Short mmCIF file of C-alpha atoms in Angstrom, two decimals:
data_model
loop_
_atom_site.label_atom_id
_atom_site.label_comp_id
_atom_site.label_asym_id
_atom_site.label_seq_id
_atom_site.Cartn_x
_atom_site.Cartn_y
_atom_site.Cartn_z
CA MET A 1 0.00 0.00 0.00
CA PRO A 2 1.36 3.48 -0.84
CA SER A 3 2.72 5.54 2.00
CA GLU A 4 0.97 8.62 3.23
CA SER A 5 3.81 10.80 1.97
CA GLU A 6 2.76 10.17 -1.60
CA GLY A 7 -0.31 12.36 -1.22
CA PRO A 8 -3.75 11.81 -2.67
CA PHE A 9 -2.85 11.78 -6.34
CA LEU A 10 -1.12 8.43 -6.21
CA PRO A 11 0.75 7.67 -9.43
CA PRO A 12 -0.29 4.51 -11.29
CA ALA A 13 2.33 2.17 -12.63
CA GLU A 14 1.91 3.68 -16.09
CA VAL A 15 -0.03 6.79 -17.01
CA ALA A 16 -1.99 6.91 -20.26
CA LEU A 17 -1.73 10.67 -20.19
CA GLY A 18 -1.81 11.14 -23.95
CA ALA A 19 -4.85 8.92 -24.44
CA LEU A 20 -6.74 10.50 -21.55
CA LEU A 21 -6.06 14.01 -22.78
CA ALA A 22 -7.08 13.04 -26.31
CA ILE A 23 -10.38 11.51 -25.18
CA ALA A 24 -11.15 14.41 -22.83
CA LEU A 25 -10.26 17.00 -25.47
CA GLY A 26 -12.32 15.18 -28.08
CA HIS A 27 -15.29 15.20 -25.70
CA LEU A 28 -14.81 18.93 -25.10
CA LEU A 29 -14.56 19.78 -28.80
CA VAL A 30 -17.67 17.79 -29.67
CA GLU A 31 -19.73 19.57 -27.01
CA VAL A 32 -18.47 23.03 -27.98
CA ALA A 33 -18.36 22.69 -31.76
CA LEU A 34 -21.99 21.62 -32.11
CA ASN A 35 -23.49 24.58 -30.22
CA GLY A 36 -26.26 26.09 -32.31
CA PHE A 37 -25.90 23.40 -34.99
CA ARG A 38 -29.04 22.53 -36.98
CA GLY A 39 -30.80 25.56 -35.53
CA TYR A 40 -30.94 24.29 -31.95
CA GLY A 41 -30.70 27.19 -29.53
CA TYR A 42 -30.51 27.81 -25.81
CA PHE A 43 -31.90 25.13 -23.52
CA ASN A 44 -34.82 26.41 -21.46
CA ASP A 45 -33.00 26.21 -18.10
CA GLU A 46 -30.10 28.25 -19.48
CA PHE A 47 -32.35 31.30 -19.75
CA TYR A 48 -33.32 30.78 -16.11
CA TYR A 49 -29.73 30.56 -14.89
CA ILE A 50 -28.93 33.73 -16.83
CA ALA A 51 -31.88 35.47 -15.15
CA CYS A 52 -30.68 34.25 -11.74
CA SER A 53 -27.13 35.39 -12.48
CA LYS A 54 -28.50 38.92 -12.93
CA ARG A 55 -30.04 38.73 -9.45
CA LEU A 56 -27.32 37.17 -7.32
CA GLY A 57 -28.32 35.82 -3.94
CA LEU A 58 -27.30 33.22 -1.38
CA GLY A 59 -30.06 30.90 -2.52
CA TYR A 60 -32.95 30.34 -4.88
CA VAL A 61 -36.18 28.35 -4.61
CA ASP A 62 -34.96 25.48 -6.78
CA HIS A 63 -31.15 25.57 -6.51
CA PRO A 64 -28.30 26.92 -4.37
CA PRO A 65 -26.22 29.93 -5.51
CA PHE A 66 -23.11 28.41 -7.13
CA ALA A 67 -24.33 28.01 -10.72
CA PRO A 68 -25.71 31.58 -11.05
CA LEU A 69 -22.58 33.01 -9.42
CA LEU A 70 -20.28 31.14 -11.81
CA LEU A 71 -22.43 32.16 -14.76
CA ARG A 72 -22.23 35.80 -13.68
CA GLY A 73 -18.44 35.56 -14.07
CA VAL A 74 -18.71 33.76 -17.41
CA ARG A 75 -21.06 36.40 -18.79
CA ALA A 76 -18.76 39.19 -17.60
CA VAL A 77 -15.72 37.67 -19.31
CA LEU A 78 -17.08 35.77 -22.34
CA GLY A 79 -20.54 37.19 -22.94
CA GLU A 80 -23.85 35.37 -23.44
CA SER A 81 -23.32 33.45 -26.69
CA LEU A 82 -24.16 29.76 -26.73
CA PRO A 83 -20.50 28.63 -26.79
CA ALA A 84 -19.66 30.99 -23.92
CA ILE A 85 -22.58 29.94 -21.73
CA ARG A 86 -21.95 26.24 -22.32
CA LEU A 87 -18.16 26.22 -22.01
CA PRO A 88 -18.15 25.55 -18.22
CA ALA A 89 -20.41 22.50 -18.60
CA ALA A 90 -18.26 21.18 -21.46
CA LEU A 91 -15.11 21.68 -19.36
CA ALA A 92 -16.78 19.82 -16.48
CA GLY A 93 -17.45 16.96 -18.91
CA ALA A 94 -13.85 16.87 -20.12
CA ALA A 95 -12.59 16.92 -16.53
CA THR A 96 -14.94 14.06 -15.63
CA VAL A 97 -13.68 11.98 -18.56
CA PHE A 98 -10.06 12.63 -17.59
CA LEU A 99 -10.55 11.96 -13.88
CA THR A 100 -12.31 8.68 -14.57
CA GLY A 101 -9.34 7.44 -16.56
CA ARG A 102 -6.95 8.59 -13.89
CA MET A 103 -8.99 6.78 -11.23
CA ALA A 104 -8.59 3.56 -13.20
CA GLY A 105 -4.84 4.16 -13.09
CA ARG A 106 -4.86 4.74 -9.34
CA LEU A 107 -6.74 1.46 -8.93
CA GLY A 108 -3.87 -0.35 -10.61
CA GLY A 109 -5.10 -0.26 -14.17
CA GLY A 110 -2.70 0.03 -17.07
CA ARG A 111 -2.94 2.20 -20.16
CA PHE A 112 -5.80 0.21 -21.65
CA ALA A 113 -7.90 0.30 -18.47
CA GLN A 114 -7.43 4.04 -18.15
CA ALA A 115 -8.38 4.70 -21.76
CA LEU A 116 -11.37 2.34 -21.60
CA ALA A 117 -12.72 3.96 -18.43
CA ALA A 118 -12.42 7.43 -19.97
CA LEU A 119 -14.01 6.25 -23.22
CA ALA A 120 -16.92 4.61 -21.38
CA VAL A 121 -17.75 7.97 -19.77
CA ALA A 122 -17.27 9.88 -23.01
CA VAL A 123 -19.81 7.71 -24.88
CA ALA A 124 -22.48 7.69 -22.17
CA PRO A 125 -25.60 9.15 -23.86
CA GLY A 126 -26.98 10.77 -20.72
CA LEU A 127 -23.68 12.43 -19.87
CA LEU A 128 -23.35 13.79 -23.41
CA VAL A 129 -26.71 15.50 -22.87
CA LEU A 130 -25.93 16.86 -19.40
CA PHE A 131 -22.52 18.23 -20.38
CA GLY A 132 -24.06 19.85 -23.46
CA PHE A 133 -25.82 22.75 -21.72
CA TYR A 134 -25.34 24.94 -18.67
CA SER A 135 -26.97 23.59 -15.52
CA THR A 136 -26.21 22.45 -11.99
CA ASN A 137 -26.18 18.83 -13.23
CA ALA A 138 -22.87 19.11 -15.07
CA PHE A 139 -21.07 20.44 -11.98
CA GLU A 140 -22.73 17.94 -9.66
CA ILE A 141 -21.32 15.05 -11.70
CA LEU A 142 -17.81 16.53 -11.51
CA VAL A 143 -18.16 17.07 -7.76
CA TRP A 144 -19.15 13.44 -7.20
CA VAL A 145 -16.26 12.20 -9.35
CA ALA A 146 -13.71 14.46 -7.65
CA SER A 147 -15.01 13.28 -4.26
CA ALA A 148 -14.67 9.63 -5.30
CA ASP A 149 -11.13 10.31 -6.47
CA LEU A 150 -10.22 11.71 -3.05
CA VAL A 151 -11.86 8.78 -1.28
CA LEU A 152 -9.88 6.45 -3.52
CA ALA A 153 -6.68 8.20 -2.46
CA LEU A 154 -7.59 8.04 1.23
CA GLY A 155 -8.36 4.34 0.88
CA ALA A 156 -4.90 3.85 -0.60
CA GLY A 157 -3.29 5.44 2.45
CA ALA A 158 -2.99 9.09 1.49
CA ASP A 159 -2.41 11.77 4.12
CA PRO A 160 -5.66 11.97 6.13
CA ARG A 161 -5.49 15.76 6.01
CA TRP A 162 -6.87 15.44 2.49
CA CYS A 163 -10.20 14.87 4.23
CA LEU A 164 -10.28 18.68 4.41
CA ALA A 165 -10.15 18.84 0.61
CA LEU A 166 -12.92 16.24 0.43
CA GLY A 167 -15.00 18.39 2.77
CA ALA A 168 -14.40 21.49 0.65
CA VAL A 169 -15.45 19.66 -2.52
CA ALA A 170 -18.57 18.29 -0.82
CA GLY A 171 -19.46 21.73 0.53
CA LEU A 172 -19.06 23.26 -2.91
CA GLY A 173 -21.27 20.50 -4.28
CA LEU A 174 -23.97 21.38 -1.76
CA GLU A 175 -23.71 25.02 -2.80
CA ASN A 176 -24.32 23.84 -6.36
CA LYS A 177 -27.10 21.27 -5.85
CA HIS A 178 -28.77 20.02 -2.69
CA THR A 179 -28.92 16.42 -3.95
CA THR A 180 -25.18 16.21 -3.25
CA ALA A 181 -26.37 15.54 0.31
CA VAL A 182 -27.69 12.17 -0.90
CA PHE A 183 -24.26 11.29 -2.26
CA VAL A 184 -22.59 12.40 0.98
CA ALA A 185 -25.01 10.27 3.02
CA ALA A 186 -24.44 7.24 0.78
CA LEU A 187 -20.68 7.77 1.04
CA ALA A 188 -20.94 7.90 4.83
CA ILE A 189 -22.75 4.55 4.81
CA GLY A 190 -20.10 3.17 2.45
CA ILE A 191 -17.31 4.29 4.76
CA LEU A 192 -18.97 2.70 7.77
CA ALA A 193 -19.32 -0.57 5.86
CA SER A 194 -15.71 -0.62 4.65
CA PRO A 195 -12.14 -0.65 5.99
CA LEU A 196 -12.14 3.15 5.73
CA ARG A 197 -14.19 3.33 8.93
CA LYS A 198 -10.93 3.11 10.90
CA ARG A 199 -10.20 6.63 9.65
CA LEU A 200 -13.13 7.88 11.69
CA ARG A 201 -11.00 7.49 14.81
CA GLU A 202 -8.89 10.38 13.53
CA PRO A 203 -9.94 14.03 13.73
CA TRP A 204 -9.52 14.73 10.00
CA PRO A 205 -12.77 13.23 8.68
CA TRP A 206 -14.73 15.22 11.24
CA LEU A 207 -12.81 18.38 10.42
CA GLY A 208 -13.58 17.69 6.76
CA LEU A 209 -17.26 17.47 7.63
CA LEU A 210 -16.95 20.81 9.42
CA VAL A 211 -15.35 22.34 6.31
CA ALA A 212 -18.27 21.07 4.21
CA LEU A 213 -20.78 22.64 6.59
CA LEU A 214 -18.90 25.95 6.61
CA VAL A 215 -18.84 26.10 2.81
CA PHE A 216 -22.54 25.23 2.71
CA LEU A 217 -23.45 27.64 5.52
CA PRO A 218 -24.41 30.67 3.35
CA ASN A 219 -27.11 28.75 1.52
CA LEU A 220 -28.16 26.99 4.71
CA ALA A 221 -28.66 30.37 6.38
CA TRP A 222 -30.65 31.62 3.36
CA GLU A 223 -32.91 28.57 3.56
CA GLY A 224 -33.51 29.21 7.25
CA ARG A 225 -34.48 32.82 6.57
CA HIS A 226 -36.91 31.64 3.87
CA ASP A 227 -38.57 28.93 5.95
CA TRP A 228 -36.75 26.11 4.10
CA ILE A 229 -38.55 27.00 0.91
CA SER A 230 -36.55 24.57 -1.23
CA LEU A 231 -38.06 21.66 0.67
CA GLU A 232 -41.48 22.91 -0.41
CA PHE A 233 -40.22 23.01 -3.99
CA TYR A 234 -38.81 19.46 -3.84
CA ARG A 235 -42.06 18.09 -2.44
CA ALA A 236 -44.07 19.78 -5.17
CA ALA A 237 -41.72 18.52 -7.89
CA GLU A 238 -42.16 14.94 -6.72
CA VAL A 239 -45.94 15.23 -6.90
CA VAL A 240 -46.41 17.42 -9.97
CA LYS A 241 -43.32 17.24 -12.16
CA ASN A 242 -41.44 13.93 -12.06
CA VAL A 243 -42.71 10.88 -13.94
CA PRO A 244 -43.67 7.81 -11.82
CA THR A 245 -41.35 4.87 -12.47
CA SER A 246 -41.36 1.23 -11.45
CA SER A 247 -38.18 -0.39 -10.14
CA LEU A 248 -37.77 -2.31 -13.40
CA ARG A 249 -38.21 0.83 -15.47
CA ALA A 250 -35.79 2.75 -13.27
CA ALA A 251 -33.10 0.07 -13.74
CA PHE A 252 -33.69 0.01 -17.49
CA ASP A 253 -33.42 3.80 -17.66
CA GLN A 254 -30.10 3.69 -15.83
CA ALA A 255 -28.65 1.25 -18.36
CA LEU A 256 -29.96 3.34 -21.24
CA PHE A 257 -28.71 6.59 -19.71
CA MET A 258 -25.17 5.29 -19.27
CA ASN A 259 -25.11 3.23 -22.51
CA PRO A 260 -26.18 -0.44 -22.55
CA VAL A 261 -22.84 -1.34 -24.12
CA THR A 262 -21.01 -0.35 -20.92
CA LEU A 263 -23.43 -2.16 -18.60
CA PRO A 264 -21.06 -5.16 -18.20
CA LEU A 265 -18.27 -2.74 -17.39
CA TRP A 266 -20.00 -1.08 -14.48
CA LEU A 267 -21.21 -4.42 -13.18
CA LEU A 268 -17.58 -5.51 -13.23
CA GLY A 269 -16.78 -2.33 -11.34
CA LEU A 270 -19.26 -3.24 -8.61
CA ARG A 271 -17.67 -6.67 -8.38
CA PHE A 272 -14.22 -5.11 -8.21
CA TYR A 273 -15.10 -2.93 -5.22
CA LEU A 274 -17.27 -5.36 -3.27
CA LEU A 275 -15.89 -8.83 -4.03
CA ASP A 276 -12.34 -8.53 -5.34
CA ARG A 277 -9.55 -8.58 -2.74
CA THR A 278 -7.65 -5.99 -4.78
CA GLY A 279 -10.54 -3.57 -4.44
CA ARG A 280 -10.89 -3.96 -0.66
CA PRO A 281 -9.20 -0.61 0.26
CA TRP A 282 -11.84 1.17 -1.82
CA ARG A 283 -14.86 -0.90 -0.81
CA ALA A 284 -16.55 2.30 0.41
CA LEU A 285 -17.11 3.35 -3.20
CA GLY A 286 -18.84 0.07 -4.02
CA TRP A 287 -21.18 0.38 -1.06
CA THR A 288 -21.81 4.02 -1.93
CA PHE A 289 -23.01 3.04 -5.39
CA ALA A 290 -25.09 0.15 -4.01
CA VAL A 291 -26.93 2.53 -1.67
CA LEU A 292 -27.56 5.07 -4.43
CA PHE A 293 -28.80 2.44 -6.87
CA ALA A 294 -31.11 0.97 -4.23
CA LEU A 295 -32.61 4.44 -3.76
CA ILE A 296 -33.23 4.67 -7.49
CA LEU A 297 -35.16 1.42 -7.36
CA VAL A 298 -37.35 2.31 -4.37
CA VAL A 299 -38.08 6.01 -5.07
CA PRO A 300 -41.37 6.12 -7.03
CA THR A 301 -40.26 8.97 -9.33
CA SER A 302 -36.68 8.15 -10.29
CA ARG A 303 -35.19 10.43 -12.94
CA PRO A 304 -32.43 8.67 -14.91
CA ASP A 305 -29.92 11.47 -14.24
CA ARG A 306 -30.16 11.39 -10.45
CA ILE A 307 -27.08 9.25 -9.78
CA ALA A 308 -25.16 10.05 -12.97
CA GLY A 309 -22.10 11.12 -10.99
CA ALA A 310 -21.77 7.70 -9.33
CA TYR A 311 -21.05 5.75 -12.52
CA PRO A 312 -17.55 7.04 -13.41
CA MET A 313 -16.02 5.50 -10.26
CA LEU A 314 -17.73 2.22 -11.15
CA LEU A 315 -16.50 2.35 -14.73
CA ALA A 316 -12.96 2.96 -13.49
CA GLY A 317 -13.04 -0.19 -11.36
CA GLY A 318 -14.73 -2.16 -14.13
CA ALA A 319 -12.06 -1.17 -16.64
CA VAL A 320 -9.36 -2.43 -14.27
CA GLU A 321 -11.18 -5.74 -13.82
CA PHE A 322 -11.75 -6.11 -17.57
CA GLU A 323 -8.09 -5.40 -18.36
CA ARG A 324 -7.00 -8.27 -16.12
CA TRP A 325 -8.83 -11.03 -17.94
CA GLY A 326 -9.70 -9.50 -21.29
CA ARG A 327 -7.52 -10.80 -24.11
CA ARG A 328 -6.59 -8.71 -27.12
CA ALA A 329 -9.70 -9.73 -29.06
CA ALA A 330 -11.94 -8.82 -26.11
CA ARG A 331 -10.24 -5.45 -25.78
CA VAL A 332 -10.69 -4.68 -29.47
CA ALA A 333 -14.34 -5.75 -29.23
CA ALA A 334 -14.93 -3.50 -26.20
CA VAL A 335 -13.54 -0.43 -27.97
CA ALA A 336 -15.43 -1.29 -31.16
CA ALA A 337 -18.69 -1.66 -29.21
CA CYS A 338 -18.20 1.78 -27.63
CA ALA A 339 -17.55 3.27 -31.06
CA ALA A 340 -20.60 1.57 -32.57
CA SER A 341 -22.79 2.80 -29.73
CA VAL A 342 -21.82 6.37 -30.59
CA ALA A 343 -23.26 5.90 -34.06
CA VAL A 344 -26.57 4.79 -32.53
CA PHE A 345 -26.94 7.28 -29.69
CA ALA A 346 -25.22 10.42 -31.03
CA PRO A 347 -28.21 11.53 -33.16
CA LEU A 348 -30.34 11.43 -29.99
CA THR A 349 -27.89 13.24 -27.73
CA LEU A 350 -26.13 15.70 -30.05
CA PRO A 351 -27.68 18.22 -32.49
CA LEU A 352 -26.80 16.22 -35.61
CA LEU A 353 -30.24 15.81 -37.20
CA PRO A 354 -32.94 18.39 -38.02
CA PRO A 355 -35.93 18.03 -35.67
CA ALA A 356 -38.14 16.27 -38.23
CA ALA A 357 -35.47 13.67 -39.01
CA LEU A 358 -34.73 13.25 -35.30
CA ALA A 359 -38.42 12.60 -34.58
CA THR A 360 -38.40 9.82 -37.17
CA TYR A 361 -35.16 8.37 -35.81
CA ALA A 362 -36.45 8.35 -32.21
CA ARG A 363 -39.71 6.73 -33.30
CA VAL A 364 -38.00 3.98 -35.30
CA LEU A 365 -35.63 3.14 -32.42
CA HIS A 366 -38.34 3.57 -29.74
CA LEU A 367 -35.90 5.77 -27.83
CA ASN A 368 -37.67 8.86 -26.56
CA PRO A 369 -37.92 8.64 -22.75
CA GLN A 370 -40.32 10.93 -20.93
CA VAL A 371 -38.54 12.67 -18.05
CA GLU A 372 -41.27 15.02 -16.80
CA ARG A 373 -45.06 14.88 -16.70
CA GLN A 374 -46.97 16.68 -19.44
CA ARG A 375 -43.73 17.15 -21.39
CA TYR A 376 -43.72 14.56 -24.13
CA ASN A 377 -42.89 15.39 -27.71
CA ALA A 378 -41.94 13.68 -30.95
CA VAL A 379 -38.33 14.62 -30.21
CA PRO A 380 -36.52 14.06 -26.88
CA GLN A 381 -37.20 16.61 -24.16
CA TRP A 382 -33.65 18.00 -24.18
CA VAL A 383 -34.17 18.84 -27.87
CA ALA A 384 -37.71 20.20 -27.63
CA ASP A 385 -36.60 22.54 -24.86
CA SER A 386 -34.05 24.09 -27.24
CA LEU A 387 -36.54 25.09 -29.93
CA GLY A 388 -38.86 28.01 -30.58
CA TRP A 389 -37.69 30.59 -28.05
CA GLU A 390 -37.00 33.46 -30.44
CA ASP A 391 -40.25 32.72 -32.26
CA LEU A 392 -42.07 32.93 -28.94
CA ALA A 393 -40.48 36.32 -28.26
CA ASP A 394 -41.61 37.49 -31.72
CA ALA A 395 -45.18 36.36 -31.03
CA VAL A 396 -45.36 38.10 -27.65
CA ALA A 397 -43.79 41.26 -29.07
CA ALA A 398 -46.41 41.30 -31.82
CA VAL A 399 -49.19 41.18 -29.23
CA TYR A 400 -47.47 43.90 -27.20
CA ARG A 401 -47.26 46.20 -30.24
CA GLU A 402 -51.00 45.77 -30.84
CA LEU A 403 -51.85 47.18 -27.40
CA PRO A 404 -53.08 50.79 -27.27
CA PRO A 405 -50.34 53.18 -26.11
CA GLY A 406 -52.01 53.65 -22.74
CA ASP A 407 -52.07 49.90 -22.10
CA ARG A 408 -48.45 49.45 -23.19
CA GLN A 409 -47.29 51.92 -20.55
CA GLN A 410 -48.73 49.86 -17.69
CA ALA A 411 -48.35 46.38 -19.19
CA ALA A 412 -46.12 43.43 -18.34
CA VAL A 413 -45.81 39.89 -19.57
CA LEU A 414 -47.08 37.37 -17.00
CA THR A 415 -46.03 33.74 -17.40
CA GLY A 416 -46.73 30.53 -15.54
CA ASP A 417 -43.35 29.02 -16.37
CA TYR A 418 -39.86 30.29 -15.53
CA ALA A 419 -38.53 29.32 -18.97
CA TYR A 420 -41.10 31.50 -20.73
CA ALA A 421 -40.27 34.40 -18.44
CA ALA A 422 -36.49 34.03 -18.64
CA SER A 423 -36.45 33.55 -22.42
CA LEU A 424 -38.53 36.71 -22.84
CA GLU A 425 -36.17 38.58 -20.53
CA PHE A 426 -33.35 37.44 -22.80
CA PHE A 427 -34.91 38.03 -26.23
CA GLY A 428 -37.66 40.52 -25.35
CA PRO A 429 -35.83 43.85 -24.86
CA ALA A 430 -34.58 43.89 -28.46
CA ARG A 431 -38.22 43.47 -29.52
CA GLY A 432 -39.63 46.14 -27.23
CA VAL A 433 -40.74 43.80 -24.42
CA SER A 434 -38.93 44.84 -21.26
CA ARG A 435 -41.08 43.89 -18.27
CA VAL A 436 -41.65 40.21 -17.48
CA ILE A 437 -42.98 38.61 -14.30
CA SER A 438 -43.85 35.05 -13.40
CA THR A 439 -45.39 33.02 -10.58
CA HIS A 440 -43.04 30.06 -11.11
CA ASN A 441 -40.25 29.06 -8.67
CA GLN A 442 -37.73 31.87 -8.03
CA TYR A 443 -39.72 34.34 -10.11
CA PHE A 444 -42.46 34.06 -7.49
CA LEU A 445 -40.04 35.41 -4.86
CA TRP A 446 -39.04 38.25 -7.18
CA GLY A 447 -42.69 39.31 -7.14
CA PRO A 448 -44.94 41.30 -9.49
CA GLY A 449 -42.92 44.51 -9.31
CA ASP A 450 -43.78 47.91 -7.93
CA PRO A 451 -46.19 49.11 -9.06
CA PRO A 452 -47.78 45.85 -10.23
CA PRO A 453 -49.00 45.91 -13.83
CA ARG A 454 -52.63 46.68 -14.60
CA VAL A 455 -52.49 45.05 -18.03
CA VAL A 456 -50.82 41.70 -18.66
CA ILE A 457 -49.94 39.65 -21.70
CA ALA A 458 -50.30 36.20 -20.21
CA LEU A 459 -48.92 32.86 -21.40
CA GLY A 460 -48.69 29.53 -19.67
CA CYS A 461 -51.48 30.71 -17.34
CA SER A 462 -54.92 29.20 -16.92
CA ARG A 463 -57.95 31.11 -18.15
CA SER A 464 -59.68 30.50 -14.81
CA ASP A 465 -56.86 32.23 -12.90
CA LEU A 466 -56.93 35.16 -15.27
CA ASP A 467 -60.73 35.50 -14.98
CA ARG A 468 -60.36 35.52 -11.21
CA LEU A 469 -57.84 38.35 -11.38
CA PHE A 470 -59.09 40.47 -14.29
CA ALA A 471 -62.51 41.60 -15.49
CA ASP A 472 -61.48 41.69 -19.16
CA VAL A 473 -59.64 38.67 -20.61
CA GLU A 474 -59.32 37.97 -24.32
CA GLN A 475 -57.26 35.61 -26.43
CA ALA A 476 -54.79 37.59 -28.54
CA ALA A 477 -52.89 34.80 -30.34
CA ILE A 478 -52.06 31.12 -30.45
CA PHE A 479 -48.35 30.35 -30.66
CA ARG A 480 -47.25 27.71 -33.14
CA CYS A 481 -43.89 26.01 -33.23
CA ASP A 482 -42.97 22.62 -34.66
CA PHE A 483 -41.44 20.15 -32.16
CA CYS A 484 -41.43 22.53 -29.19
CA TYR A 485 -43.52 22.27 -26.05
CA GLN A 486 -44.99 25.71 -26.52
CA ASP A 487 -46.86 24.69 -29.69
CA GLY A 488 -50.53 25.62 -29.44
CA MET A 489 -50.07 27.81 -26.37
CA GLN A 490 -52.65 30.56 -25.98
CA ILE A 491 -51.49 34.13 -25.44
CA TRP A 492 -53.97 36.27 -23.51
CA VAL A 493 -54.40 39.96 -22.86
CA ALA A 494 -55.99 40.73 -19.48
CA ARG A 495 -57.13 44.18 -18.31
CA ARG A 496 -59.09 45.83 -15.50
CA PRO A 497 -57.76 43.97 -12.44
CA ARG A 498 -60.39 42.91 -9.93
CA VAL A 499 -57.74 43.01 -7.20
CA SER A 500 -54.20 44.30 -7.09
CA LEU A 501 -51.78 41.74 -8.51
CA ALA A 502 -49.57 42.38 -5.48
CA ALA A 503 -52.39 41.37 -3.14
CA ALA A 504 -53.22 38.28 -5.19
CA TRP A 505 -49.58 37.23 -5.65
CA PRO A 506 -49.31 34.80 -2.67
CA SER A 507 -52.20 32.75 -4.04
CA LEU A 508 -50.50 32.40 -7.43
CA LYS A 509 -47.37 30.60 -6.20
CA HIS A 510 -46.32 27.82 -8.54
CA PHE A 511 -43.49 25.52 -7.45
CA GLU A 512 -42.37 22.46 -9.45
#
């Protein structure tokens, strides 16, 4: 076992540095080069993160503050173009690919194992999607992988003071996405069930936990001041937003998300950590994955991306196990299978096909999973949510221009969805639409403005709500857009408020 003096980044017997850099760089270039290709634009959540980055805070209804804060810096330095906005997520993907290969090396794998582990992550369909747009998900995956890498080093005998670094990474992960707490809890169970539990007799793991809490403290304090509002959001999302899944369906979705071709590899990884004597120092990682996968099976609304960050550590161990017994023919077959899988899944995960051709492709292959309720389209959700936003801004601007001058002066756009609001904030000013409010998630906390509007152009709102609030409601347009979720959405103009919108605002809260 390596001595503690070697530090956490324990050198493998041979480093496939060139191969790892090539695979990671290739992954980065693919994600960046295809931005805006085939007419695909900003993903709906990207507008929302941009809106949040313009209103920095220590917390938001549906996410902690890290992603908006980072995006604020990106916008200041690189601007708001698609490549600029998406560069951090693409870099997180490249780093994840590289770290996975390096973990295989630290587990004793040679050049082939390192390259195979990195390649298995690079060709995972779900990861290609998540690293292709700006969101908290991309950074959460990297946080989980970096944490696993540090645990791997500690299991190999690294200086226990690196528990402080592990705590800092975990704390940063919590400041990015609250579900990192699930990973931390699973890791704690894994440590207790493994030889690493002897480290708990030392002060460093507990000091690392303290570091994590200190890093997370700003958002924790914000939540306390706002009556733990994110818990209300998470409960609502489970009931209203996420699709119910059986255990069998959840397991199938995991295999599809990570690429069925690599399924044997991550099963080998689980064997490596839990059953192989060589993997005993790192058994905590195997138990961590087992706990997370069990949760996926028992939670009634399991999204396929929820434990995405747990697979790279499994693929690293699986690649080491495969290298030991796989002959040359098996190795060639494994690489060929990964390459062939790219040909099958790339049209679904990368903007390679026009929407109409993609719809046909998804239908023929029966590969179009529904991730959220009431959001099913002929093309996958991650594609549909990248279409039609400028057209929507044009349609709303046309309605706004038709208002009498007196109405325009006291009008605002009211939406029932944060993506509609944020996209109109982004594209609207150039079209004369400058005031947008919404009842959805963080927009609800931002309120109706002062003074509240007396005329609204409403979209994504129910007619019954509008009739309750306004005496005069009329349909002004119906928005049409092929392959986007907004197709057929009614755009209303509402006047003569029955009550002040400020007074009615608490009853309009919409969390999901």
